[in-house]
Amino acid sequence: MRVVSLSSSLLALLIAVLVTMLVARLQRGFIELHDATEQYIVCVNTAREMQDGSNYLTEQARLFTLWGDIEYLDNYFTEENETRRVDLSAEKLQKCSGESDSFAYITTAFQLSRALTKVEYRAMRLMVEAMGVDPAEWPQELLDTVLSEEEAALSKSEKVEAAQHLLRSRTYQEKRDGIAASITAYRNTMAAVTRDRQTKAAGRLSASLWQLGVYSVLLVVSIFASWALVYLLIVKPIARGIGYVRRGELVPVRGAMEVRELASVYNEMFEENQEKQRIIRREAERDALTELLNRRCFERTLGAYKQAGEPFALVIVDIDTFKTINDTMGHSVGDAVIKRVASALGGAFRGGDHICRIGGDEFTVIVSDITKADADVICRKMAAINERLSVPEDGVPTVSLSSGVAFANNKKAAERIFENADEALYRVKKTGRNGCAVY
C-alpha cells in the first residue's frame, strides 16, 4: 500500500510538474500571440505613417507649384527637415520588421521617396526663380539644387509650366505608385509572417492541451483525489476558458494559480486589444480637432441614407470669413472657433442626427426622419446657433454661419442632395452670408 501510495504520489508529483510546465507553455503561447499581433500593428501603422509623410510632401510641392504660396514651401521643408515622417518611419520599421525579408520593400519605398524629393526640389527651384523670390530666403536644399542649362534659360512662365509638368509627369507618378506598391507589399508580407507565427503558436497551444488531457487521464488512474484536484483547478477552468476565448469574451479568473495568471494575462491582452480596436475605429471615424464624424464617415453615412430611400435632410454649413480669422488671429484662435461651432451644432441637433466636419471650416448635418415641410425647424436651429455665436465666449471671437439645406424622400431625390444643399449654401453666401437657405 505504501509502495502504491508512494508510486501514486510520485506519479501525481510528476504529472503536477508536467501540468505546471504545460500551463507555463500555454502562457508563453498567449504572450507570443500578443507580441506577434502587437508587432504587426506597430509595423502597419508605421508603414502607413511613412506613406502619409511621402504623400504630404508631394501634396505641398504640387500646391506650391500650382498656387505659388510660400506657406506650402514652408510646410514642405518643415515636414522634410523637422517632422521627418518618412525617415523616422523607415528607421522604426527596420527595428520592428525583425528577421523577415519584408524590410526590403521599405528600403525600395524609401529610395523612391528620396528620388521624388530630388524631382520636387527641381520643381520648387524653378518656381522660386519664376516668382523672383530673394535667394537669401531660399531653403538650403533649393540653393544646392542645380538646374540644367535649358531649364535655367526658360522664361518665368515657362519655368512655372516646367515645374508643374515635373510633378505631373508619368515618371513622377510611377515613382509614387511604386512607393504605394512597396508599402502594400510590406504590409502583406508582415501579415503573412504574423499569421505564420500565430499558426505555430496555436499549434503548440493545441499540442499542450492534448498532453494535458493525457496527463489528466493518468492522474485519474493513479489517484482519484489528485486527479479530481487537477481537474477542478486546472483542466476545467482551462476548458471553460477556451470557450470564452472562442466567443471573444473575458475569461473568468478562477482555478489554480497558474490558470488564474493565464486568464489574467489573456484578459489584459483582450482588454488592451479591444481598447486599441476602439481607438483605431474612433480615429478612423472622428475628426481629431472636434471629435465630430469625419469626411470618410460622412460619405459612408450619406451613402447609406441614399440607399435606404427614407426621408432625410442634408445641411451644409460654412463658417463665414474663416480665412480672415486664421490670417489675422492665428490658427490657434481658428481652431477654437471651429471647436465652438462644433459644440454649437452638437447642442442644437438631435442625438440621432449625424454631425460631421468634412473640411477646414465646412460642416454637414444629416438629419434623419424629416421632410421639407419641417424646413423651418432646421432654419430656426441655424438661426439660434448664429445668435449664440454672435456673443464672444472665453476669448473666442464672434462668427456667423452660412448654411444650405436640401431634402430627399426617396432614392432618386437623394442622388443630388449634396449638390442641392451646396447650391442653397451658395445662394446664402451670394446674398450676404449669415443665413440659411432651403433648396
Short mmCIF file of C-alpha atoms in Angstrom, two decimals:
data_model
loop_
_atom_site.label_atom_id
_atom_site.label_comp_id
_atom_site.label_asym_id
_atom_site.label_seq_id
_atom_site.Cartn_x
_atom_site.Cartn_y
_atom_site.Cartn_z
CA MET A 1 0.00 0.00 0.00
CA ARG A 2 2.83 2.29 0.87
CA VAL A 3 4.51 1.44 -2.43
CA VAL A 4 1.28 2.12 -4.28
CA SER A 5 0.77 5.29 -2.32
CA LEU A 6 4.33 6.37 -2.92
CA SER A 7 4.08 5.48 -6.60
CA SER A 8 0.80 7.34 -6.87
CA SER A 9 2.28 10.30 -5.06
CA LEU A 10 5.37 10.29 -7.27
CA LEU A 11 3.20 9.95 -10.35
CA ALA A 12 0.97 12.71 -9.09
CA LEU A 13 4.01 14.87 -8.41
CA LEU A 14 5.41 14.13 -11.86
CA ILE A 15 2.12 14.94 -13.52
CA ALA A 16 1.77 18.07 -11.43
CA VAL A 17 5.19 19.19 -12.62
CA LEU A 18 4.30 18.38 -16.21
CA VAL A 19 0.97 20.18 -15.92
CA THR A 20 2.70 23.22 -14.49
CA MET A 21 5.12 23.20 -17.40
CA LEU A 22 2.24 22.94 -19.83
CA VAL A 23 0.44 25.86 -18.21
CA ALA A 24 3.62 27.91 -18.45
CA ARG A 25 3.89 26.93 -22.11
CA LEU A 26 0.31 27.99 -22.66
CA GLN A 27 1.07 31.32 -21.05
CA ARG A 28 4.10 31.79 -23.28
CA GLY A 29 1.98 30.88 -26.26
CA PHE A 30 -0.58 33.54 -25.45
CA ILE A 31 2.20 36.07 -24.89
CA GLU A 32 3.73 35.11 -28.23
CA LEU A 33 0.36 35.64 -29.90
CA HIS A 34 0.12 39.03 -28.23
CA ASP A 35 3.64 40.02 -29.25
CA ALA A 36 3.07 38.96 -32.85
CA THR A 37 -0.15 40.95 -33.07
CA GLU A 38 1.39 43.97 -31.34
CA GLN A 39 4.40 43.92 -33.67
CA TYR A 40 2.11 43.69 -36.69
CA ILE A 41 0.00 46.65 -35.55
CA VAL A 42 3.09 48.78 -34.89
CA CYS A 43 4.67 47.89 -38.24
CA VAL A 44 1.50 48.51 -40.26
CA ASN A 45 0.78 51.83 -38.54
CA THR A 46 4.38 52.96 -39.04
CA ALA A 47 4.26 51.97 -42.72
CA ARG A 48 1.06 53.99 -43.06
CA GLU A 49 2.80 56.94 -41.38
CA MET A 50 5.66 56.66 -43.88
CA GLN A 51 3.25 56.72 -46.82
CA ASP A 52 1.33 59.64 -45.31
CA GLY A 53 4.58 61.59 -44.96
CA SER A 54 5.53 60.95 -48.60
CA ASN A 55 2.03 61.90 -49.78
CA TYR A 56 2.16 65.09 -47.71
CA LEU A 57 5.46 66.16 -49.30
CA THR A 58 4.02 65.57 -52.77
CA GLU A 59 0.86 67.49 -51.90
CA GLN A 60 2.74 70.53 -50.58
CA ALA A 61 5.14 70.57 -53.56
CA ARG A 62 2.24 70.40 -56.02
CA LEU A 63 0.28 73.09 -54.22
CA PHE A 64 3.33 75.37 -54.21
CA THR A 65 3.89 74.97 -57.96
CA LEU A 66 0.16 75.43 -58.58
CA TRP A 67 -0.54 78.48 -56.40
CA GLY A 68 2.90 79.91 -55.65
CA ASP A 69 2.07 80.33 -51.95
CA ILE A 70 5.25 80.35 -49.83
CA GLU A 71 3.29 78.70 -46.99
CA TYR A 72 3.27 75.43 -48.96
CA LEU A 73 7.04 75.69 -49.43
CA ASP A 74 7.47 76.21 -45.67
CA ASN A 75 5.17 73.27 -44.96
CA TYR A 76 7.22 71.08 -47.27
CA PHE A 77 10.56 71.77 -45.61
CA THR A 78 9.07 71.62 -42.11
CA GLU A 79 7.99 68.07 -42.91
CA GLU A 80 11.26 67.25 -44.67
CA ASN A 81 13.63 68.62 -42.01
CA GLU A 82 11.69 68.61 -38.72
CA THR A 83 8.75 66.19 -38.72
CA ARG A 84 10.65 63.69 -40.92
CA ARG A 85 7.93 61.07 -41.02
CA VAL A 86 9.50 59.24 -43.96
CA ASP A 87 12.98 59.00 -42.40
CA LEU A 88 11.84 58.21 -38.87
CA SER A 89 9.31 55.63 -40.06
CA ALA A 90 11.99 53.87 -42.12
CA GLU A 91 14.28 53.68 -39.07
CA LYS A 92 11.47 52.36 -36.88
CA LEU A 93 10.41 49.79 -39.47
CA GLN A 94 13.97 48.45 -39.70
CA LYS A 95 13.78 47.63 -35.99
CA CYS A 96 10.26 46.24 -35.85
CA SER A 97 10.47 44.12 -39.01
CA GLY A 98 12.70 41.61 -37.25
CA GLU A 99 14.46 38.97 -39.30
CA SER A 100 11.85 38.86 -42.08
CA ASP A 101 12.65 39.94 -45.64
CA SER A 102 9.85 42.49 -45.59
CA PHE A 103 12.17 45.43 -44.89
CA ALA A 104 13.44 45.22 -48.48
CA TYR A 105 10.10 46.72 -49.56
CA ILE A 106 10.55 49.61 -47.14
CA THR A 107 14.07 50.17 -48.50
CA THR A 108 12.60 50.37 -52.00
CA ALA A 109 9.87 52.76 -50.86
CA PHE A 110 12.46 54.94 -49.08
CA GLN A 111 14.70 55.08 -52.15
CA LEU A 112 11.75 56.02 -54.36
CA SER A 113 10.73 58.70 -51.85
CA ARG A 114 14.25 60.19 -51.97
CA ALA A 115 14.08 60.14 -55.77
CA LEU A 116 10.76 62.01 -55.62
CA THR A 117 12.35 64.56 -53.29
CA LYS A 118 15.01 65.40 -55.89
CA VAL A 119 12.33 65.99 -58.52
CA GLU A 120 10.34 68.14 -56.09
CA TYR A 121 13.46 70.20 -55.28
CA ARG A 122 13.91 70.92 -59.01
CA ALA A 123 10.27 71.86 -59.42
CA MET A 124 10.33 74.19 -56.41
CA ARG A 125 13.67 75.69 -57.54
CA LEU A 126 12.06 76.52 -60.90
CA MET A 127 9.09 78.01 -59.06
CA VAL A 128 11.04 80.31 -56.70
CA GLU A 129 13.09 81.57 -59.64
CA ALA A 130 9.92 82.24 -61.62
CA MET A 131 8.40 84.07 -58.63
CA GLY A 132 11.52 86.15 -58.15
CA VAL A 133 11.97 85.11 -54.51
CA ASP A 134 15.15 86.50 -52.96
CA PRO A 135 17.72 83.64 -52.90
CA ALA A 136 18.60 84.67 -49.35
CA GLU A 137 15.18 83.34 -48.35
CA TRP A 138 15.54 80.00 -50.19
CA PRO A 139 15.95 76.81 -48.19
CA GLN A 140 19.47 75.40 -48.43
CA GLU A 141 18.19 72.39 -50.36
CA LEU A 142 16.97 74.66 -53.18
CA LEU A 143 20.26 76.56 -53.20
CA ASP A 144 22.05 73.23 -53.64
CA THR A 145 19.75 72.16 -56.47
CA VAL A 146 21.29 72.83 -59.89
CA LEU A 147 19.05 73.36 -62.91
CA SER A 148 20.03 72.28 -66.39
CA GLU A 149 21.07 74.96 -68.88
CA GLU A 150 17.78 74.52 -70.72
CA GLU A 151 15.77 74.97 -67.52
CA ALA A 152 17.79 78.00 -66.42
CA ALA A 153 17.17 79.67 -69.80
CA LEU A 154 13.37 79.37 -69.55
CA SER A 155 11.17 82.43 -69.09
CA LYS A 156 9.24 82.89 -65.85
CA SER A 157 6.02 81.49 -67.26
CA GLU A 158 7.91 78.61 -68.85
CA LYS A 159 9.58 77.82 -65.53
CA VAL A 160 6.19 77.69 -63.81
CA GLU A 161 4.91 75.37 -66.53
CA ALA A 162 8.05 73.23 -66.32
CA ALA A 163 7.73 72.97 -62.51
CA GLN A 164 4.13 71.86 -62.76
CA HIS A 165 4.98 69.39 -65.53
CA LEU A 166 7.70 67.76 -63.41
CA LEU A 167 5.15 66.93 -60.72
CA ARG A 168 2.57 65.69 -63.23
CA SER A 169 4.92 63.60 -65.32
CA ARG A 170 4.41 59.89 -65.87
CA THR A 171 7.83 59.10 -64.39
CA TYR A 172 6.99 61.02 -61.23
CA GLN A 173 3.65 59.24 -60.85
CA GLU A 174 5.27 55.86 -61.45
CA LYS A 175 7.59 56.51 -58.51
CA ARG A 176 4.62 57.46 -56.33
CA ASP A 177 2.82 54.30 -57.39
CA GLY A 178 5.99 52.36 -56.63
CA ILE A 179 6.03 53.71 -53.07
CA ALA A 180 2.41 52.70 -52.53
CA ALA A 181 3.02 49.26 -54.06
CA SER A 182 6.11 48.67 -51.93
CA ILE A 183 4.34 49.63 -48.72
CA THR A 184 1.37 47.44 -49.65
CA ALA A 185 3.75 44.55 -50.32
CA TYR A 186 5.39 45.20 -46.96
CA ARG A 187 2.04 45.07 -45.18
CA ASN A 188 1.09 41.85 -46.96
CA THR A 189 4.43 40.26 -46.08
CA MET A 190 4.14 41.28 -42.44
CA ALA A 191 0.59 39.92 -42.37
CA ALA A 192 1.85 36.58 -43.71
CA VAL A 193 4.69 36.49 -41.18
CA THR A 194 2.28 37.29 -38.37
CA ARG A 195 -0.19 34.61 -39.49
CA ASP A 196 2.65 32.09 -39.59
CA ARG A 197 3.74 32.98 -36.06
CA GLN A 198 0.16 32.79 -34.83
CA THR A 199 -0.41 29.43 -36.53
CA LYS A 200 2.72 27.95 -34.98
CA ALA A 201 1.80 29.31 -31.56
CA ALA A 202 -1.73 27.93 -31.90
CA GLY A 203 -0.30 24.53 -32.85
CA ARG A 204 1.88 24.50 -29.76
CA LEU A 205 -1.07 25.52 -27.62
CA SER A 206 -3.20 22.75 -29.10
CA ALA A 207 -0.47 20.15 -28.51
CA SER A 208 -0.07 21.35 -24.94
CA LEU A 209 -3.78 21.00 -24.30
CA TRP A 210 -3.76 17.47 -25.73
CA GLN A 211 -0.89 16.49 -23.45
CA LEU A 212 -2.74 17.99 -20.54
CA GLY A 213 -5.66 15.69 -21.29
CA VAL A 214 -3.38 12.62 -21.36
CA TYR A 215 -1.80 13.52 -18.05
CA SER A 216 -5.23 14.06 -16.55
CA VAL A 217 -6.30 10.53 -17.54
CA LEU A 218 -3.13 9.07 -15.98
CA LEU A 219 -3.79 11.05 -12.84
CA VAL A 220 -7.32 9.58 -12.57
CA VAL A 221 -5.89 6.03 -12.85
CA SER A 222 -3.16 6.60 -10.25
CA ILE A 223 -5.02 8.56 -7.66
CA PHE A 224 -8.55 9.85 -7.88
CA ALA A 225 -8.08 12.60 -5.38
CA SER A 226 -5.13 14.10 -7.19
CA TRP A 227 -6.96 13.80 -10.48
CA ALA A 228 -10.02 15.49 -9.03
CA LEU A 229 -7.88 18.33 -7.72
CA VAL A 230 -6.15 18.85 -11.02
CA TYR A 231 -9.45 18.60 -12.87
CA LEU A 232 -11.14 21.15 -10.63
CA LEU A 233 -8.27 23.59 -10.50
CA ILE A 234 -6.68 23.23 -13.94
CA VAL A 235 -8.49 21.19 -16.59
CA LYS A 236 -11.97 22.51 -16.05
CA PRO A 237 -11.02 26.21 -15.84
CA ILE A 238 -8.89 25.89 -18.98
CA ALA A 239 -11.64 24.04 -20.87
CA ARG A 240 -14.12 26.74 -19.92
CA GLY A 241 -11.61 29.44 -20.72
CA ILE A 242 -11.25 28.14 -24.26
CA GLY A 243 -14.97 28.63 -24.77
CA TYR A 244 -14.72 32.22 -23.56
CA VAL A 245 -11.73 32.77 -25.84
CA ARG A 246 -13.59 31.38 -28.85
CA ARG A 247 -16.59 33.57 -28.10
CA GLY A 248 -14.34 36.60 -27.72
CA GLU A 249 -15.22 37.15 -24.05
CA LEU A 250 -13.22 37.78 -20.89
CA VAL A 251 -12.10 34.57 -19.19
CA PRO A 252 -13.20 34.23 -15.52
CA VAL A 253 -10.17 34.34 -13.22
CA ARG A 254 -10.51 31.09 -11.28
CA GLY A 255 -8.83 27.72 -10.82
CA ALA A 256 -5.19 27.05 -9.99
CA MET A 257 -2.75 29.88 -9.58
CA GLU A 258 -1.20 29.31 -12.98
CA VAL A 259 -4.59 29.17 -14.66
CA ARG A 260 -5.67 32.35 -12.90
CA GLU A 261 -2.48 34.03 -14.03
CA LEU A 262 -3.07 32.78 -17.56
CA ALA A 263 -6.64 34.10 -17.50
CA SER A 264 -5.43 37.43 -16.12
CA VAL A 265 -2.80 37.73 -18.85
CA TYR A 266 -5.34 36.83 -21.51
CA ASN A 267 -7.88 39.28 -20.07
CA GLU A 268 -5.29 42.05 -20.05
CA MET A 269 -4.38 41.25 -23.64
CA PHE A 270 -8.05 41.08 -24.61
CA GLU A 271 -8.90 44.41 -22.99
CA GLU A 272 -5.81 46.07 -24.46
CA ASN A 273 -6.72 44.77 -27.89
CA GLN A 274 -10.34 45.91 -27.51
CA GLU A 275 -9.14 49.36 -26.47
CA LYS A 276 -6.75 49.53 -29.41
CA GLN A 277 -9.51 48.49 -31.78
CA ARG A 278 -11.81 51.11 -30.27
CA ILE A 279 -9.14 53.78 -30.67
CA ILE A 280 -8.43 52.70 -34.24
CA ARG A 281 -12.14 52.78 -35.12
CA ARG A 282 -12.59 56.15 -33.44
CA GLU A 283 -9.57 57.66 -35.19
CA ALA A 284 -10.85 56.30 -38.49
CA GLU A 285 -14.31 57.86 -37.97
CA ARG A 286 -13.68 61.00 -35.91
CA ASP A 287 -12.16 64.40 -36.66
CA ALA A 288 -9.19 64.88 -34.32
CA LEU A 289 -9.92 68.54 -33.50
CA THR A 290 -13.69 68.47 -32.90
CA GLU A 291 -14.45 64.78 -32.19
CA LEU A 292 -17.19 65.05 -34.83
CA LEU A 293 -17.57 62.45 -37.56
CA ASN A 294 -15.00 62.96 -40.33
CA ARG A 295 -15.44 63.16 -44.09
CA ARG A 296 -14.94 59.43 -44.65
CA CYS A 297 -17.66 58.59 -42.14
CA PHE A 298 -19.91 61.30 -43.64
CA GLU A 299 -19.62 59.84 -47.12
CA ARG A 300 -20.34 56.34 -45.83
CA THR A 301 -23.35 57.54 -43.80
CA LEU A 302 -24.73 59.65 -46.66
CA GLY A 303 -24.41 56.66 -48.99
CA ALA A 304 -26.39 54.52 -46.56
CA TYR A 305 -29.16 57.12 -46.37
CA LYS A 306 -29.28 57.35 -50.17
CA GLN A 307 -29.70 53.58 -50.45
CA ALA A 308 -32.35 53.41 -47.73
CA GLY A 309 -34.75 55.73 -49.55
CA GLU A 310 -36.13 57.10 -46.27
CA PRO A 311 -36.83 60.84 -45.89
CA PHE A 312 -33.92 62.89 -44.57
CA ALA A 313 -32.27 66.29 -44.89
CA LEU A 314 -28.70 67.40 -45.51
CA VAL A 315 -27.36 70.66 -44.10
CA ILE A 316 -24.04 72.07 -45.37
CA VAL A 317 -22.55 74.70 -43.06
CA ASP A 318 -19.66 77.11 -43.70
CA ILE A 319 -18.01 79.49 -41.20
CA ASP A 320 -18.16 82.97 -42.71
CA THR A 321 -14.81 84.74 -43.33
CA PHE A 322 -12.95 81.97 -41.52
CA LYS A 323 -9.79 82.53 -43.55
CA THR A 324 -9.65 86.11 -42.28
CA ILE A 325 -9.79 84.85 -38.69
CA ASN A 326 -6.96 82.42 -39.34
CA ASP A 327 -4.85 85.04 -41.11
CA THR A 328 -5.36 87.82 -38.56
CA MET A 329 -5.68 85.98 -35.25
CA GLY A 330 -3.72 82.81 -35.85
CA HIS A 331 -4.51 79.14 -36.25
CA SER A 332 -4.99 78.59 -32.51
CA VAL A 333 -7.91 81.04 -32.50
CA GLY A 334 -9.18 79.44 -35.70
CA ASP A 335 -9.13 76.04 -34.02
CA ALA A 336 -11.02 77.47 -31.04
CA VAL A 337 -13.66 78.89 -33.41
CA ILE A 338 -14.04 75.51 -35.14
CA LYS A 339 -14.48 73.72 -31.80
CA ARG A 340 -17.04 76.28 -30.66
CA VAL A 341 -19.03 75.87 -33.88
CA ALA A 342 -18.87 72.09 -33.48
CA SER A 343 -20.17 72.40 -29.92
CA ALA A 344 -22.99 74.70 -31.03
CA LEU A 345 -24.07 72.29 -33.78
CA GLY A 346 -23.95 69.37 -31.36
CA GLY A 347 -26.12 71.21 -28.88
CA ALA A 348 -28.72 72.23 -31.45
CA PHE A 349 -29.38 68.98 -33.29
CA ARG A 350 -30.71 65.65 -32.04
CA GLY A 351 -28.54 62.86 -30.77
CA GLY A 352 -29.60 60.66 -33.69
CA ASP A 353 -28.52 63.21 -36.30
CA HIS A 354 -25.06 62.89 -37.85
CA ILE A 355 -22.87 65.98 -37.41
CA CYS A 356 -19.65 65.89 -39.44
CA ARG A 357 -16.65 68.06 -40.19
CA ILE A 358 -15.74 67.44 -43.83
CA GLY A 359 -13.23 70.24 -44.41
CA GLY A 360 -11.35 73.07 -42.78
CA ASP A 361 -14.38 75.25 -41.99
CA GLU A 362 -17.07 73.10 -43.59
CA PHE A 363 -19.56 71.02 -41.63
CA THR A 364 -22.52 68.86 -42.55
CA VAL A 365 -25.53 67.58 -40.65
CA ILE A 366 -27.56 64.58 -41.83
CA VAL A 367 -30.99 64.97 -40.22
CA SER A 368 -33.00 61.76 -40.21
CA ASP A 369 -36.77 61.26 -40.46
CA ILE A 370 -37.63 64.77 -41.68
CA THR A 371 -39.37 66.23 -44.73
CA LYS A 372 -39.33 69.60 -46.45
CA ALA A 373 -42.48 70.54 -44.56
CA ASP A 374 -40.26 70.88 -41.49
CA ALA A 375 -37.63 73.04 -43.20
CA ASP A 376 -38.37 75.94 -40.84
CA VAL A 377 -37.28 73.73 -37.91
CA ILE A 378 -33.77 73.46 -39.32
CA CYS A 379 -33.64 77.15 -40.25
CA ARG A 380 -34.68 78.08 -36.70
CA LYS A 381 -31.93 75.87 -35.32
CA MET A 382 -29.33 77.56 -37.52
CA ALA A 383 -30.65 80.99 -36.56
CA ALA A 384 -30.35 80.07 -32.87
CA ILE A 385 -26.80 78.87 -33.44
CA ASN A 386 -25.88 82.12 -35.20
CA GLU A 387 -27.37 84.08 -32.32
CA ARG A 388 -25.28 82.09 -29.85
CA LEU A 389 -22.11 82.55 -31.90
CA SER A 390 -22.69 86.31 -32.15
CA VAL A 391 -21.64 86.64 -28.50
CA PRO A 392 -17.91 86.23 -27.68
CA GLU A 393 -17.15 83.38 -25.32
CA ASP A 394 -13.93 82.54 -23.44
CA GLY A 395 -11.85 84.70 -25.74
CA VAL A 396 -13.28 83.14 -28.90
CA PRO A 397 -14.38 85.87 -31.34
CA THR A 398 -17.87 86.12 -32.77
CA VAL A 399 -18.57 84.35 -36.04
CA SER A 400 -21.56 83.62 -38.22
CA LEU A 401 -22.56 80.59 -40.26
CA SER A 402 -23.98 80.21 -43.74
CA SER A 403 -25.98 77.06 -44.36
CA GLY A 404 -27.77 75.37 -47.21
CA VAL A 405 -30.46 72.71 -46.71
CA ALA A 406 -31.77 70.08 -49.11
CA PHE A 407 -34.34 67.32 -48.58
CA ALA A 408 -34.92 63.86 -50.05
CA ASN A 409 -37.82 61.47 -49.58
CA ASN A 410 -36.74 58.71 -51.99
CA LYS A 411 -33.65 57.29 -53.66
CA LYS A 412 -33.98 59.40 -56.79
CA ALA A 413 -34.22 62.66 -54.85
CA ALA A 414 -31.30 61.63 -52.67
CA GLU A 415 -28.89 61.25 -55.60
CA ARG A 416 -28.24 65.02 -55.87
CA ILE A 417 -28.95 66.05 -52.32
CA PHE A 418 -25.36 67.19 -51.68
CA GLU A 419 -25.29 69.31 -54.84
CA ASN A 420 -28.69 70.78 -53.98
CA ALA A 421 -27.64 71.71 -50.45
CA ASP A 422 -24.42 73.21 -51.82
CA GLU A 423 -26.42 75.30 -54.28
CA ALA A 424 -28.60 76.58 -51.43
CA LEU A 425 -25.44 77.43 -49.46
CA TYR A 426 -24.08 79.33 -52.46
CA ARG A 427 -27.24 81.47 -52.53
CA VAL A 428 -26.73 82.40 -48.89
CA LYS A 429 -23.11 83.38 -49.48
CA LYS A 430 -24.06 85.36 -52.56
CA THR A 431 -26.66 87.38 -50.66
CA GLY A 432 -24.51 88.37 -47.72
CA ARG A 433 -23.83 85.22 -45.67
CA ASN A 434 -25.08 84.68 -42.08
CA GLY A 435 -28.23 82.84 -43.03
CA CYS A 436 -29.93 79.63 -44.07
CA ALA A 437 -31.45 78.76 -47.43
CA VAL A 438 -33.53 75.74 -48.48
CA TYR A 439 -33.20 74.21 -51.92
#
